[in-house]
Amino acid sequence: MSNIGWIGTGVMGGPMAAHLIKEGHRLAIFTRTGSKAKELIDAGARWVGSPQEAAKNQDFVCIMVGYPRDMRQVVFGEEGVMNTIKSGSILIDFTTSEPSLAMEIAEALKKREVFSLDAPVSGGDVGARSATLSIMVGGDKEAFNAAKPILKKLGKTIILQGGPGAGQHTKMCNQIQIAGTMIGMVEALIYGTKAGLDIETMLKAISGGAAACWSLDNLAPRILKGDMEPGFFVEHFVKDMGIALTEAQKMHLSLPGLALVHQLYLSVQALGAGRKGTQALYLALQHMNVMD
Amino acid sequence: MSNIGWIGTGVMGGPMAAHLIKEGHRLAIFTRTGSKAKELIDAGARWVGSPQEAAKNQDFVCIMVGYPRDMRQVVFGEEGVMNTIKSGSILIDFTTSEPSLAMEIAEALKKREVFSLDAPVSGGDVGARSATLSIMVGGDKEAFNAAKPILKKLGKTIILQGGPGAGQHTKMCNQIQIAGTMIGMVEALIYGTKAGLDIETMLKAISGGAAACWSLDNLAPRILKGDMEPGFFVEHFVKDMGIALTEAQKMHLSLPGLALVHQLYLSVQALGAGRKGTQALYLALQHMNVMD
């Protein structure tokens, strides 16, 4: 069993940390909102007051926070992990964050003889609870192998994608594909509705062929029921698309589809639905059109 | 067994007609390019010299041509079906065409006591050959029931979507969803390639989760191999998206995602790839970016 510092115990980090505690690992936990750690402390985790405390004398330091700025603060901040993380340990960052930040962290930690893995996940809160996440890893191969027993307790599909940042880049590919399937799905629903089709009957005809996608199967039915509750938050998807667009721009890469979908999701936020699920893209299309 | 007039024996219409001949139906065939009918004539079909000849004294008149203008010509033209189609028969139009044209044809035929079904298909040439098409039908319910034995020999998923035009509208929903999955897929590949990822490894990580779609499974691997050969022609997809945009405009409906993808496919055509498969959208993205 390993000594693990765990930072961030929200809707994703909480259940992930819980799996490791259950497995018998010794966890020191830091989270900004202390109440979020209560269940984990009851389960046997030790509470600490800062990221630097969490990172002290650990074999692994795991981080699952919300935004790149949180990640930067947790690692490089005044009470950051960098102050205490020990030589020979491995940092695993599960946050969906900037590939360039992942490379910067890996570079900085290398000087301390610490390996860093960027390991963003997909599968949402359901995947976190059922330990069926897909984990996209970037970093050193030996460090990946050393971290694998931990990762295997959290996810099902665990693949090393390349060096530092490659995990984040892979996650960006995932989000870019989703941006496309989402805009197609909501525009198909808007068109069908305006044309007076029976949407459920329409979906039966198109969901088994070349139009088939996860969004059509899983999110279109929620829209039909008027259910905009989050599986995945609009505001987090906006963040992810923003990262992808910034990274693309750095690479001198124009992605017009992604840029358009990002703009439409900004409209979803403007409509006050940032804390709704990504299917709320429908609201932006509905708002820009007059639906009977 | 029925007497059937069949008009259009291209890559889709040819194998569809063949299934009905095999079943024992008596087919009178017209096609602009006579050579395309040879196999069918060898199989027992009768060749005729015009759409009006094909429609004469039939129980069903089936049409599978390329564009709405072809459809209009076949039905309303100088030697069109309208001249001869007999009272009590049923016209089935498999062409992906304009919902408003389907309604116009249904209206005109009604006066002749002929029922019309718009019945566009999805599943491509593979689906046509294996009789596994999805057929999206608009029109009268009794006519649909009468045509069902014929349709069942051609497809697997056969659903009445509503009155005249509802089949075409449903097909438009299908194409709108595909426009979205396609732009997401090619932008994900472009991004991943530019970021230096191993694309096959990346695809393994993302294809099982929320990004999953038919395009990612079936067309991304072709792009990786540089295979741009058509399953479905770019120029036909451009036509379909054009119809959807025109119909949307008639309904005062703004579909920014579809409009963008349509524009990008016009660029694919401009690059000379109109007779390539829809995965050639990758070429437009590649062309507007500088890939190493």
XYZ file of C-alpha atoms in Angstrom:
584
model
C 0.000 0.000 0.000
C 1.174 3.495 -0.844
C 1.235 6.834 0.896
C -0.795 9.209 -1.211
C -1.434 12.928 -1.002
C -4.798 13.768 -2.586
C -5.806 17.309 -3.495
C -9.355 18.095 -4.631
C -12.354 16.041 -3.528
C -15.229 17.357 -5.612
C -17.728 15.426 -7.712
C -14.871 13.603 -9.494
C -12.019 13.642 -6.953
C -14.193 12.497 -4.049
C -15.258 9.095 -5.374
C -11.811 8.537 -6.940
C -10.071 9.076 -3.595
C -12.666 6.844 -1.930
C -11.685 3.903 -4.167
C -8.050 4.214 -3.070
C -8.920 4.449 0.633
C -11.074 1.354 0.302
C -8.135 -0.403 -1.319
C -6.074 0.261 1.820
C -3.894 3.156 0.661
C -3.040 5.816 3.234
C -4.433 9.142 2.033
C -3.680 12.671 3.224
C -6.384 14.902 1.861
C -6.574 18.589 1.118
C -9.593 20.312 -0.368
C -10.605 23.973 -0.373
C -14.091 23.245 0.933
C -13.467 21.150 4.048
C -17.013 19.782 4.195
C -16.422 17.928 0.934
C -13.826 15.735 2.651
C -15.995 14.559 5.539
C -16.987 11.207 4.063
C -13.399 10.469 3.110
C -12.151 11.297 6.606
C -14.816 9.040 8.066
C -13.531 6.344 5.705
C -10.016 6.696 7.108
C -8.291 9.561 5.278
C -6.204 12.115 7.136
C -7.122 15.799 6.672
C -4.319 18.308 6.089
C -4.394 22.098 5.825
C -2.571 22.785 2.541
C -1.280 21.266 -0.689
C 2.267 21.323 0.675
C 1.131 19.355 3.725
C -0.648 16.859 1.474
C 2.469 16.326 -0.625
C 4.853 15.761 2.280
C 6.487 12.297 2.436
C 4.201 10.700 -0.121
C 4.827 8.086 -2.811
C 2.158 9.678 -5.017
C 0.581 13.112 -5.089
C -2.757 13.131 -6.919
C -4.551 16.294 -7.979
C -8.124 16.701 -9.270
C -9.139 20.345 -9.271
C -11.325 22.470 -11.545
C -9.269 24.838 -13.659
C -5.685 25.286 -14.885
C -5.343 28.282 -12.543
C -6.246 26.010 -9.588
C -3.683 23.497 -10.763
C -1.000 26.178 -11.034
C -1.839 27.415 -7.520
C -1.793 23.904 -6.052
C 1.616 23.146 -7.567
C 3.490 26.457 -7.670
C 1.522 28.550 -5.120
C 2.806 29.821 -1.754
C 1.659 26.658 0.014
C 2.082 24.536 -3.076
C 3.129 20.953 -3.635
C 6.487 22.125 -5.013
C 7.654 23.131 -1.526
C 7.551 19.626 -0.101
C 7.216 16.928 -2.769
C 9.962 14.386 -2.279
C 12.518 13.071 -4.727
C 11.458 9.762 -6.288
C 7.753 10.361 -5.888
C 5.205 10.706 -8.710
C 2.705 13.503 -9.242
C -0.498 12.535 -11.083
C -2.703 15.340 -12.347
C -6.228 14.200 -13.238
C -7.471 17.741 -13.922
C -8.381 18.541 -17.526
C -5.911 21.351 -17.981
C -3.476 22.981 -20.397
C -1.015 20.693 -22.196
C 1.571 23.465 -21.929
C 1.053 23.676 -18.150
C 1.506 19.906 -17.932
C 4.831 20.281 -19.749
C 5.873 23.175 -17.503
C 5.100 21.156 -14.365
C 6.897 18.090 -15.689
C 9.967 20.230 -16.450
C 9.964 21.877 -13.006
C 9.501 18.576 -11.164
C 12.198 16.836 -13.172
C 14.759 19.105 -11.477
C 13.508 17.753 -8.179
C 13.756 14.149 -9.430
C 9.991 13.874 -9.350
C 8.060 12.416 -12.276
C 4.840 14.027 -13.371
C 1.946 12.405 -15.238
C -0.870 14.389 -16.816
C -3.824 12.035 -16.624
C -7.139 13.702 -17.515
C -10.152 11.421 -17.477
C -13.423 11.006 -19.290
C -16.531 9.235 -18.117
C -17.914 11.863 -15.753
C -19.143 11.425 -12.180
C -20.723 8.089 -13.112
C -17.354 6.800 -14.343
C -15.626 8.133 -11.236
C -18.062 6.346 -8.917
C -17.966 3.067 -10.821
C -14.191 3.248 -11.462
C -14.737 2.918 -15.201
C -13.025 6.137 -16.281
C -10.966 6.401 -19.427
C -7.595 7.836 -18.334
C -5.416 9.517 -20.951
C -1.859 9.701 -19.703
C 1.135 11.774 -20.732
C 4.600 11.427 -19.199
C 7.492 9.094 -18.566
C 6.920 5.409 -19.323
C 8.525 4.121 -16.112
C 6.471 6.522 -14.028
C 3.357 5.375 -15.912
C 4.130 1.760 -15.081
C 4.739 2.636 -11.452
C 1.420 4.513 -11.268
C -0.569 1.854 -13.092
C -1.728 -0.077 -10.012
C -3.243 3.165 -8.701
C -4.784 4.129 -12.050
C -6.300 0.678 -12.480
C -8.358 1.201 -9.338
C -9.883 4.324 -10.888
C -10.503 3.504 -14.516
C -10.986 0.874 -17.163
C -9.203 2.238 -20.232
C -5.756 3.456 -19.208
C -3.435 4.385 -22.049
C -0.055 6.131 -22.148
C -0.343 8.598 -25.015
C 3.195 9.974 -25.088
C 5.390 12.390 -23.135
C 4.271 15.218 -20.822
C 1.156 16.969 -22.172
C 0.097 14.067 -24.424
C -2.647 13.069 -21.969
C -4.047 16.594 -22.052
C -3.780 16.774 -25.845
C -5.702 13.486 -26.134
C -8.413 14.840 -23.842
C -8.632 17.895 -26.117
C -9.222 15.580 -29.107
C -12.013 13.984 -27.096
C -13.634 17.345 -26.363
C -13.263 18.522 -29.990
C -15.121 15.440 -31.217
C -17.828 16.006 -28.607
C -18.243 19.648 -29.682
C -19.092 18.333 -33.153
C -21.490 15.615 -32.080
C -23.262 18.095 -29.757
C -23.896 20.787 -32.372
C -25.102 18.166 -34.855
C -27.414 16.643 -32.283
C -29.082 19.850 -31.100
C -29.465 21.239 -34.635
C -31.050 17.963 -35.765
C -33.509 18.209 -32.863
C -34.268 21.884 -33.536
C -34.805 21.201 -37.248
C -37.004 18.164 -36.607
C -39.067 20.003 -34.034
C -39.597 23.013 -36.302
C -40.517 20.685 -39.187
C -43.204 19.129 -37.000
C -41.693 15.650 -36.803
C -42.359 13.243 -33.986
C -38.868 13.466 -32.520
C -38.836 10.058 -30.854
C -39.865 8.413 -34.122
C -37.220 10.412 -35.972
C -34.548 9.327 -33.488
C -35.490 5.672 -34.016
C -34.752 6.051 -37.720
C -31.414 7.869 -37.471
C -29.745 6.569 -34.322
C -28.636 3.219 -35.732
C -26.815 4.391 -38.865
C -24.122 6.819 -39.966
C -25.513 9.534 -37.661
C -25.068 7.342 -34.587
C -23.289 8.928 -31.634
C -23.177 8.861 -27.865
C -24.789 12.301 -27.628
C -27.773 11.216 -29.711
C -28.259 8.101 -27.572
C -27.709 9.679 -24.178
C -28.464 13.396 -24.326
C -31.193 13.767 -26.973
C -33.666 11.830 -24.781
C -32.896 14.186 -21.875
C -33.592 17.224 -24.055
C -36.913 15.687 -25.101
C -37.874 15.421 -21.437
C -36.688 18.995 -20.799
C -34.009 17.595 -18.491
C -31.020 19.957 -18.513
C -29.431 18.654 -15.311
C -25.680 18.180 -15.499
C -23.859 15.022 -16.292
C -21.072 17.338 -17.426
C -21.254 21.078 -16.644
C -21.505 23.620 -19.468
C -18.919 25.806 -17.704
C -16.394 22.979 -17.602
C -16.930 22.215 -21.265
C -16.452 25.921 -22.056
C -13.158 25.781 -20.149
C -12.038 22.664 -22.064
C -12.911 24.112 -25.468
C -11.131 27.337 -24.487
C -7.976 25.366 -23.677
C -8.173 23.483 -26.976
C -8.612 26.718 -28.945
C -5.697 28.385 -27.158
C -3.432 25.375 -27.700
C -4.541 25.184 -31.329
C -3.733 28.863 -31.807
C -0.275 28.322 -30.299
C 0.221 25.606 -32.936
C -1.110 27.983 -35.667
C -4.089 25.714 -36.121
C -7.509 26.973 -37.214
C -10.477 24.901 -35.989
C -13.605 26.710 -37.223
C -16.069 24.080 -36.003
C -14.735 24.089 -32.466
C -14.625 27.898 -32.435
C -18.287 28.126 -33.442
C -19.445 25.592 -30.859
C -17.413 27.412 -28.193
C -19.204 30.663 -29.098
C -22.605 28.991 -28.905
C -21.770 27.596 -25.471
C -20.811 31.108 -24.355
C -24.365 31.989 -25.309
C -25.607 29.110 -23.136
C -23.653 30.636 -20.243
C -25.057 34.069 -21.052
C -28.523 32.562 -20.759
C -27.648 31.594 -17.183
C -27.216 27.878 -17.838
C -23.487 27.504 -17.057
C -24.242 25.036 -14.277
C -26.563 22.973 -16.474
C -25.446 19.930 -18.465
C -23.867 20.169 -21.922
C -27.213 19.241 -23.529
C -28.244 22.816 -22.635
C -26.652 23.797 -25.955
C -30.212 23.222 -27.135
C -31.255 26.358 -25.211
C -28.927 28.570 -27.247
C -30.312 27.245 -30.532
C -33.846 27.558 -29.215
C -33.144 31.121 -28.116
C -31.685 32.258 -31.439
C -34.667 30.795 -33.252
C -38.335 31.280 -32.558
C -39.788 27.898 -31.778
C -43.559 27.493 -31.844
C -46.109 -10.306 -57.165
C -46.441 -6.698 -58.266
C -45.892 -4.755 -61.444
C -43.284 -2.147 -60.687
C -41.874 0.743 -62.699
C -38.337 1.523 -61.576
C -36.550 4.731 -62.515
C -32.868 5.209 -61.726
C -30.437 2.308 -61.467
C -27.233 3.854 -60.177
C -25.070 2.774 -57.246
C -28.154 2.742 -54.959
C -31.073 2.097 -57.323
C -29.363 -0.782 -59.137
C -28.966 -3.185 -56.215
C -32.359 -2.146 -54.796
C -34.136 -3.017 -58.054
C -32.171 -6.277 -58.203
C -33.619 -7.397 -54.859
C -37.160 -6.931 -56.181
C -36.472 -8.781 -59.446
C -34.987 -11.643 -57.450
C -38.147 -11.695 -55.358
C -40.199 -12.276 -58.526
C -41.657 -8.825 -59.109
C -42.064 -7.696 -62.733
C -39.939 -4.607 -63.264
C -39.994 -2.090 -66.118
C -36.809 -0.106 -65.903
C -35.792 3.319 -67.111
C -32.414 4.871 -66.530
C -30.642 7.748 -68.298
C -27.491 5.739 -68.833
C -28.717 2.541 -70.485
C -25.551 0.577 -69.720
C -26.350 0.800 -66.014
C -29.450 -1.350 -66.565
C -27.724 -4.254 -68.306
C -27.368 -6.524 -65.293
C -30.993 -5.921 -64.335
C -32.231 -6.727 -67.831
C -30.160 -9.906 -67.782
C -31.861 -10.724 -64.483
C -35.306 -10.368 -66.078
C -36.284 -6.695 -66.055
C -37.888 -5.059 -69.057
C -36.196 -1.950 -70.468
C -38.353 1.065 -71.378
C -37.483 4.347 -73.055
C -38.932 6.969 -70.708
C -40.298 7.579 -67.205
C -43.843 7.702 -68.640
C -43.333 4.270 -70.184
C -41.988 2.930 -66.900
C -45.025 4.223 -65.009
C -47.631 2.787 -67.352
C -49.946 0.150 -65.848
C -47.908 -0.381 -62.686
C -48.895 -1.096 -59.101
C -45.859 0.785 -57.848
C -43.583 3.377 -59.422
C -40.214 3.596 -57.654
C -37.735 6.403 -58.233
C -34.091 6.651 -57.114
C -32.323 9.495 -58.890
C -29.611 11.963 -57.877
C -30.986 15.428 -57.357
C -34.322 17.193 -56.737
C -34.142 18.597 -60.294
C -33.931 15.018 -61.650
C -36.893 14.044 -59.526
C -38.922 17.006 -60.785
C -38.047 16.078 -64.388
C -38.938 12.419 -63.902
C -42.328 13.250 -62.413
C -43.443 16.480 -64.091
C -41.234 16.516 -67.211
C -42.382 16.167 -70.829
C -42.076 12.380 -70.705
C -42.763 12.247 -66.990
C -44.497 9.753 -64.758
C -47.440 12.138 -64.360
C -48.558 11.461 -67.936
C -49.294 7.799 -67.397
C -49.374 6.800 -63.725
C -52.626 5.016 -63.059
C -55.244 5.691 -60.426
C -54.855 3.469 -57.344
C -51.113 2.980 -57.765
C -48.410 4.164 -55.350
C -45.337 6.241 -56.158
C -42.313 5.685 -53.909
C -39.491 8.191 -54.100
C -36.242 6.948 -52.554
C -34.234 9.992 -53.666
C -32.979 12.285 -50.920
C -34.762 15.392 -52.076
C -36.652 18.492 -50.964
C -39.438 17.998 -48.399
C -41.383 20.744 -50.171
C -41.059 18.909 -53.511
C -42.323 15.733 -51.833
C -45.368 17.666 -50.645
C -45.908 19.179 -54.090
C -45.756 15.745 -55.748
C -48.092 14.221 -53.158
C -50.573 17.051 -53.765
C -50.445 16.695 -57.550
C -50.789 12.902 -57.447
C -53.670 13.019 -54.999
C -55.787 14.617 -57.747
C -55.046 11.541 -59.835
C -55.983 9.217 -56.966
C -52.385 8.140 -56.681
C -50.643 8.000 -53.318
C -47.067 9.213 -52.993
C -44.492 8.184 -50.404
C -41.229 10.037 -49.869
C -38.869 7.350 -48.674
C -35.233 8.483 -48.549
C -32.772 5.929 -47.259
C -29.571 5.805 -45.292
C -26.981 3.064 -45.228
C -25.186 3.779 -48.494
C -24.302 1.368 -51.271
C -23.407 -1.296 -48.704
C -26.896 -1.043 -47.204
C -28.477 -1.121 -50.668
C -26.603 -4.310 -51.606
C -27.288 -6.076 -48.318
C -30.893 -4.801 -48.095
C -30.217 -3.303 -44.661
C -31.145 0.297 -45.464
C -32.934 2.529 -43.020
C -35.974 3.890 -44.871
C -37.604 7.085 -43.594
C -41.098 7.357 -44.962
C -43.513 10.257 -45.283
C -47.059 9.919 -46.625
C -50.405 8.266 -46.166
C -50.594 5.437 -43.631
C -52.619 3.080 -45.835
C -50.246 3.603 -48.744
C -47.343 2.943 -46.368
C -48.906 -0.357 -45.288
C -49.519 -1.313 -48.901
C -45.894 -0.546 -49.803
C -44.404 -2.262 -46.771
C -43.850 -5.697 -48.395
C -41.751 -3.950 -51.075
C -39.859 -1.786 -48.579
C -39.075 -4.773 -46.382
C -37.146 -6.359 -49.224
C -34.908 -3.279 -49.382
C -34.267 -2.258 -45.804
C -34.172 -3.222 -42.159
C -35.487 -0.168 -40.326
C -38.641 1.060 -42.023
C -40.550 3.759 -40.182
C -43.466 5.973 -41.179
C -42.499 9.425 -39.920
C -45.652 11.366 -40.760
C -47.388 12.874 -43.766
C -45.842 13.826 -47.130
C -42.359 15.326 -46.658
C -41.804 13.803 -43.206
C -39.476 11.155 -44.656
C -37.350 13.850 -46.288
C -37.347 15.959 -43.118
C -36.174 12.938 -41.121
C -33.374 12.339 -43.620
C -32.373 15.987 -43.178
C -32.121 15.435 -39.399
C -29.850 12.484 -40.172
C -27.593 14.594 -42.392
C -27.492 17.477 -39.889
C -26.282 15.108 -37.170
C -23.668 13.690 -39.534
C -22.425 17.189 -40.418
C -21.672 17.664 -36.723
C -19.972 14.323 -36.138
C -17.863 14.856 -39.281
C -16.499 18.288 -38.345
C -15.755 17.078 -34.811
C -13.971 14.021 -36.137
C -11.724 15.758 -38.673
C -10.850 18.614 -36.298
C -9.939 16.102 -33.582
C -7.654 14.318 -36.058
C -6.105 17.569 -37.270
C -5.506 18.742 -33.697
C -4.046 15.413 -32.598
C -1.778 15.224 -35.625
C -0.498 18.771 -35.148
C 0.064 18.076 -31.427
C 2.234 15.098 -32.382
C -0.003 12.410 -30.886
C -0.026 8.828 -32.082
C -3.473 9.028 -33.651
C -4.315 5.338 -33.360
C -3.486 5.388 -29.665
C -5.527 8.557 -29.226
C -8.507 6.960 -30.981
C -8.339 3.969 -28.633
C -8.755 6.304 -25.678
C -11.627 8.418 -26.997
C -13.717 6.101 -29.157
C -15.443 4.238 -26.325
C -16.776 7.206 -24.343
C -18.840 10.358 -24.761
C -17.036 11.174 -28.036
C -18.120 7.881 -29.615
C -19.688 8.117 -33.056
C -20.037 6.192 -36.300
C -17.729 8.603 -38.134
C -14.938 8.111 -35.609
C -15.239 4.318 -35.855
C -15.649 4.052 -39.615
C -14.112 7.085 -41.308
C -11.219 8.136 -39.046
C -9.341 4.879 -39.820
C -9.767 5.559 -43.565
C -8.304 9.058 -43.157
C -5.331 7.597 -41.283
C -4.667 5.326 -44.263
C -5.086 8.260 -46.671
C -8.127 6.476 -48.126
C -10.539 9.117 -49.461
C -12.553 6.740 -51.667
C -16.304 7.249 -51.492
C -18.697 5.407 -49.305
C -20.856 8.499 -49.669
C -19.928 11.202 -52.218
C -18.972 14.701 -51.057
C -21.139 16.197 -53.824
C -24.219 14.315 -52.630
C -23.624 15.402 -49.060
C -23.263 19.006 -50.264
C -26.622 18.631 -52.015
C -28.276 17.233 -48.876
C -26.906 19.967 -46.608
C -28.011 22.554 -49.166
C -31.554 21.164 -49.066
C -31.563 21.204 -45.262
C -30.334 24.810 -45.180
C -32.930 25.933 -47.723
C -35.748 24.176 -45.876
C -34.486 25.608 -42.590
C -34.468 29.097 -44.071
C -38.043 28.609 -45.286
C -38.953 27.782 -41.688
C -36.983 30.839 -40.447
C -34.542 28.558 -38.747
C -30.869 29.417 -38.228
C -28.491 26.443 -38.081
C -24.993 27.908 -37.737
C -23.224 24.559 -37.324
C -24.716 23.077 -40.464
C -24.021 26.280 -42.416
C -20.346 26.189 -41.446
C -19.898 22.516 -42.327
C -21.647 23.137 -45.668
C -19.165 25.923 -46.412
C -16.216 23.704 -45.541
C -17.518 20.980 -47.854
C -17.775 23.565 -50.634
C -14.063 24.041 -50.049
C -13.584 20.264 -50.392
C -15.327 20.496 -53.774
C -13.187 23.500 -54.732
C -10.144 21.331 -54.020
C -11.426 18.909 -56.653
C -12.600 16.224 -54.254
C -16.359 16.309 -54.954
C -16.306 12.665 -56.076
C -14.364 11.556 -52.992
C -15.984 10.254 -49.814
C -17.271 12.533 -47.046
C -14.119 11.850 -45.011
C -12.392 14.166 -47.514
C -13.538 16.995 -45.241
C -10.127 16.346 -43.711
C -8.557 17.769 -46.884
C -10.230 21.162 -46.385
C -8.974 21.386 -42.808
C -5.543 20.237 -43.883
C -5.535 22.811 -46.673
C -6.507 25.749 -44.466
C -3.810 24.778 -41.997
C -0.160 24.063 -42.611
C 0.489 20.525 -41.471
C 4.110 19.431 -40.947
